[in-house]
Coordinates of C-alpha atoms in Angstrom, one line a residue:
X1 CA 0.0 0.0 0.0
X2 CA 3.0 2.1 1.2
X3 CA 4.7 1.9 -2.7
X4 CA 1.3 2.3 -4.4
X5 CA 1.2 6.0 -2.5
X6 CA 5.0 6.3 -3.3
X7 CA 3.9 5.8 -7.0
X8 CA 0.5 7.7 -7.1
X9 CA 2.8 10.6 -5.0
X10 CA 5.7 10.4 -7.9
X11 CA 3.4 10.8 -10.6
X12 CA 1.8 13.7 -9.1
X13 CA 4.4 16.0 -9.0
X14 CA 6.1 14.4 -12.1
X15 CA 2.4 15.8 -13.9
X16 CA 2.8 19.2 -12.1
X17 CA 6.2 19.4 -12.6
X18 CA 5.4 19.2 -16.6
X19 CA 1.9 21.0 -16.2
X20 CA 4.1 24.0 -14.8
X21 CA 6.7 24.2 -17.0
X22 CA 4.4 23.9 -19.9
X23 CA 2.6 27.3 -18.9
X24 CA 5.8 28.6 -18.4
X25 CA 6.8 27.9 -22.0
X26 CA 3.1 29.2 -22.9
X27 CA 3.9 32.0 -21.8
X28 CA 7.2 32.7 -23.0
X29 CA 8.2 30.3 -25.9
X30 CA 12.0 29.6 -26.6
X31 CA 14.1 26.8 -28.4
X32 CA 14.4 23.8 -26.8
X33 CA 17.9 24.1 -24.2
X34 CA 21.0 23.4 -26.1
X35 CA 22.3 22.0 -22.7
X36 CA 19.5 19.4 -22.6
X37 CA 21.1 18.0 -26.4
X38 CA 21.2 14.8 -25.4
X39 CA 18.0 14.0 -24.3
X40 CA 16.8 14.2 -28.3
X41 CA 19.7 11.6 -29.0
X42 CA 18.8 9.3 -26.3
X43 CA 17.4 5.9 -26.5
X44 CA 14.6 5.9 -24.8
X45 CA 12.8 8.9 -26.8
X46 CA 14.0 6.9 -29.6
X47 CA 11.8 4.3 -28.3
X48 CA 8.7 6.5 -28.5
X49 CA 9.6 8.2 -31.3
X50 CA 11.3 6.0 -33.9
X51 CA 11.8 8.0 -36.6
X52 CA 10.9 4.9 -39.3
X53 CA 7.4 4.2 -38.1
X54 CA 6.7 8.6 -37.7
X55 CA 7.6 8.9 -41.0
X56 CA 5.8 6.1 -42.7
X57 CA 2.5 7.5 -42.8
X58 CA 3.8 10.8 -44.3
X59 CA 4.6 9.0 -47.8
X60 CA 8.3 10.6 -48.4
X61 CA 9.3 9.1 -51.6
X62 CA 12.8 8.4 -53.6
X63 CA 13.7 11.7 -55.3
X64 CA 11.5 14.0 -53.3
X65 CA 13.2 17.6 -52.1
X66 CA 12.0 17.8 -48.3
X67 CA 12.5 21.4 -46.1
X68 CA 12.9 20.2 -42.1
X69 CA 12.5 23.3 -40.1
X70 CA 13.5 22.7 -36.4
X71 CA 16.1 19.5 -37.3
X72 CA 17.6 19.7 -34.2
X73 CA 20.3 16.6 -33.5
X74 CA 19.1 14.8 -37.2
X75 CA 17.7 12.0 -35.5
X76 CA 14.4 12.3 -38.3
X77 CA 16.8 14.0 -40.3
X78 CA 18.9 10.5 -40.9
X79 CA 15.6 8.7 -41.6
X80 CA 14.7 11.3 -44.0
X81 CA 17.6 11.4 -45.9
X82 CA 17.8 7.7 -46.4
X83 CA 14.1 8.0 -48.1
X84 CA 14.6 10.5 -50.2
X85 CA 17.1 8.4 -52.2
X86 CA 20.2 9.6 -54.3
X87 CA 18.1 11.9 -56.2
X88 CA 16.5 13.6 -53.5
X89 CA 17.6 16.3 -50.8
X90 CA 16.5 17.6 -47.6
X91 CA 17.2 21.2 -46.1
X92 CA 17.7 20.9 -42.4
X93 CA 16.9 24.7 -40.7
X94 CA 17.8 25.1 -36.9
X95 CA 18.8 28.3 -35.2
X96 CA 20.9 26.2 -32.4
X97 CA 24.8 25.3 -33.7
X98 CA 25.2 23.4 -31.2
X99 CA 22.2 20.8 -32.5
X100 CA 23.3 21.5 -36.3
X101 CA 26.8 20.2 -35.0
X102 CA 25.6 16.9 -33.8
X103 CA 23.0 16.5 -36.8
X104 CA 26.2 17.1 -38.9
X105 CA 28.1 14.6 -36.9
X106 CA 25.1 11.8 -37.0
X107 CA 24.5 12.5 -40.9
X108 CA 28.3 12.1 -41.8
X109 CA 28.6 8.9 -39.9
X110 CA 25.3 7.4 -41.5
X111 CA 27.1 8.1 -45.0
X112 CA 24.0 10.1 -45.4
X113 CA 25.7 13.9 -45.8
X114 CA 25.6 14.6 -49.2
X115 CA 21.8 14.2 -49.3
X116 CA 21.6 17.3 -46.8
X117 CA 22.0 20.8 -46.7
X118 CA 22.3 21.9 -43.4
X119 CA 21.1 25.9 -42.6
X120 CA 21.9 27.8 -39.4
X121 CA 19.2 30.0 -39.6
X122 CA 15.3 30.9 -39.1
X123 CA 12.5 30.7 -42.0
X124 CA 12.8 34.6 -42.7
X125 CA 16.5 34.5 -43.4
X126 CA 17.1 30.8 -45.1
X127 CA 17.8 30.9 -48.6
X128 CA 14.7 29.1 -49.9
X129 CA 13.4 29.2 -53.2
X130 CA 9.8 29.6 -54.2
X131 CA 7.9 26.5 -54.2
X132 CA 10.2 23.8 -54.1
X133 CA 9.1 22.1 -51.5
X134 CA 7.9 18.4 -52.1
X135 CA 7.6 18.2 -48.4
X136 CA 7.8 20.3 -45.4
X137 CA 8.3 18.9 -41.9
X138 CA 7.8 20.5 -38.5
X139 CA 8.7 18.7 -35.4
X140 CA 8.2 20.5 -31.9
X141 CA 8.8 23.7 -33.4
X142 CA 5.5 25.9 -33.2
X143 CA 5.3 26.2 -29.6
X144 CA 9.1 27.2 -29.5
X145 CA 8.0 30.6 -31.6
X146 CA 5.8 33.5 -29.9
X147 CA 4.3 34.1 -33.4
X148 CA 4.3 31.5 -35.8
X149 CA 2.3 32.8 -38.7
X150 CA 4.8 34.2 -40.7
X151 CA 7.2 31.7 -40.3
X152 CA 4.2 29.4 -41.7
X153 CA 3.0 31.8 -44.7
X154 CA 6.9 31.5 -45.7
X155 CA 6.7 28.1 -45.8
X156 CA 3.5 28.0 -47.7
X157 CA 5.4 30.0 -50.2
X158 CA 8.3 27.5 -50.3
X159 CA 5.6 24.9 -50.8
X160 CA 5.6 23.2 -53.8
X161 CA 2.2 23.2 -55.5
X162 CA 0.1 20.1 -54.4
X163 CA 2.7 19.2 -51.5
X164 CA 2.0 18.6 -48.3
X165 CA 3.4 20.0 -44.6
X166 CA 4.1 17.2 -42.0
X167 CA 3.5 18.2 -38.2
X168 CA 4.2 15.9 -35.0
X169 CA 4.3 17.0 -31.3
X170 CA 5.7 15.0 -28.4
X171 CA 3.7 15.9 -25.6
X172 CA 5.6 15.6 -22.9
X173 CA 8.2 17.7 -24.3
X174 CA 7.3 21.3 -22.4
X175 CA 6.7 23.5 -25.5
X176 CA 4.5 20.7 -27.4
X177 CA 1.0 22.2 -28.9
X178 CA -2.5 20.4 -29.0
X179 CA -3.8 19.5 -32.5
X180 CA -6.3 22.2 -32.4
X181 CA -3.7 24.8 -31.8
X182 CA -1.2 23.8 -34.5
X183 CA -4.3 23.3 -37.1
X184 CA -5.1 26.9 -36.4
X185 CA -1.9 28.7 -37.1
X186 CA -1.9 25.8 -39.9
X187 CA -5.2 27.6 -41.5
X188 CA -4.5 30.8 -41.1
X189 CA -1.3 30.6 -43.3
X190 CA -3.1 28.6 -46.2
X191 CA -2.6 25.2 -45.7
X192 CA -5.3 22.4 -45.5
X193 CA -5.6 19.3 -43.0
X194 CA -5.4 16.3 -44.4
X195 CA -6.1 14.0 -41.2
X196 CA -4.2 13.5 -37.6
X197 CA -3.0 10.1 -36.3
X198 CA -2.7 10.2 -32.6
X199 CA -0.4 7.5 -30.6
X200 CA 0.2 7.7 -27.0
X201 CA 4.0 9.1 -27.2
X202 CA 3.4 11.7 -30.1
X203 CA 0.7 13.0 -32.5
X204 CA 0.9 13.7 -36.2
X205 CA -0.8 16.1 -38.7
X206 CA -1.2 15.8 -42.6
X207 CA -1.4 18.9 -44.1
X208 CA -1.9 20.2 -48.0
X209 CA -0.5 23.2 -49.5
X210 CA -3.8 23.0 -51.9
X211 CA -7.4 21.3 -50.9
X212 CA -8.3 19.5 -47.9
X213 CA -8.8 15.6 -48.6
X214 CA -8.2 12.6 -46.8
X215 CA -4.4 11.2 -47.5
X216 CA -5.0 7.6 -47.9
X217 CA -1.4 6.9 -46.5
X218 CA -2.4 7.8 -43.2
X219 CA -3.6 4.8 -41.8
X220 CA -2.0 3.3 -38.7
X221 CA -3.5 4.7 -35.5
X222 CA -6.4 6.3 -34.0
X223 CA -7.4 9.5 -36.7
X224 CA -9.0 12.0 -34.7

C-alpha cells in the first residue's frame, strides 16, 4: 500500500512538474535548451519516437526535395535522408549550432551527408526558393516561436504546389501544442488538414499546400 502512494505521489508531482513548465513555456516560448542536447539523442525517446514508423505514414518518396524546419540533432533527419534516395535532398533549418553540429556529426557517420544541406538560420533568413518544397516537416517547433504565422505563410510559399506540410508534437516535451492549436496557425497561413494520427508518445498532422482531402497513406493509428 505504502509503494502504491509512493507511485500515485511520484506521478503527481512528475504531472505538475510538466503541467508547470508547460505554462511557463506558454507564456514565454523559446528553443528547446542546447544544454538538454542529449536528451533528443537518447534511446529511450528513440523508443517513443522511432523516426521509421513517424515517418511512414507521411509518404516521403525516392527523389523528393524535403525542407525540415526545427532538425535539431538529425535524428528524423537521418531517416529522412535515407528515403529520399540519391536523387532527393533535404534542407535541415535550426537556429541552435550546437544541435546542427551533432545532426552534422550523425548525418556524416550514417554516410548520409551529401543528401543534406544543413542551414543555421530561421525561416525569414534561409535561402529558400519559391515553391520547391515536395515536403515540409515540422517537429516541436510551433510552440518554440511566440508568433508562428509568418514563419508558416513562408513556408507555404516554399511549398511546392500540391505538396504537403508534416507536423508531430511530443507531448511531454514542455513547449509541445495540442492538434487544435497547430491546425489553427496551420489555416491561417493557407494550408489544409489532411487527417491527424494520434499515438500515446506523439501525434501527427497531414497537411496540403492546396485542398483539404483525406491522404489515404495515413492509416496506422487512431485519426482524430
Amino acid at each position: 500500500m505504502s509503494l502504491s502512494r509512493s507511485l500515485l505521489r511520484l506521478a503527481g508531482f512528475a504531472g505538475g512538474a510538466l503541467l508547470g513548465l508547460r505554462l511557463h513555456w506558454f507564456r514565454q516560448p523559446r528553443p528547446w535548451p542546447r544544454q538538454l542536447a542529449s536528451w533528443l539523442d537518447s534511446d529511450l525517446r528513440r523508443r517513443w519516437l522511432d523516426p521509421a514508423s513517424l515517418l511512414d505514414p507521411i509518404g516521403v518518396q525516392p527523389g523528393m526535395h524535403v525542407l525540415e524546419v526545427g532538425c535539431g540533432t538529425g535524428v528524423v533527419t537521418e531517416e529522412l535522408a535515407r528515403r529520399v534516395g540519391e536523387q532527393g535532398t533535404v534542407t535541415a533549418l535550426d537556429i541552435q549550432m550546437a544541435l546542427i553540429q551533432r545532426a552534422r556529426t550523425r548525418l556524416r557517420e550514417a554516410g548520409l551527408a551529401d543528401r543534406v544541406r544543413f542551414l543555421f538560420t530561421d525561416t525569414d533568413g534561409a535561402p529558400l526558393d519559391p515553391q520547391s518544397a515536395d515536403l515540409i516537416v515540422l517537429g516541436s517547433v510551433l510552440g518554440e516561436i511566440p508568433d508562428p504565422h509568418p514563419m508558416l505563410t513562408t513556408l507555404f510559399g516554399v511549398a511546392k504546389p500540391g505538396s504537403r506540410l508534416a507536423i508531430y508534437e511530443e507531448p511531454l516535451m514542455p513547449g509541445a501544442l495540442p492538434p487544435a492549436m497547430a491546425q489553427m496557425h496551420l489555416h491561417a497561413a493557407g494550408f489544409r488538414r489532411g487527417g491527424h494520427i494520434r499515438q500515446l508518445t506523439h501525434w501527427l498532422g497531414v497537411y496540403y499546400r492546396d485542398g483539404d482531402e483525406w491522404d489515404p497513406d495515413l492509416k496506422p493509428g487512431t485519426i482524430l
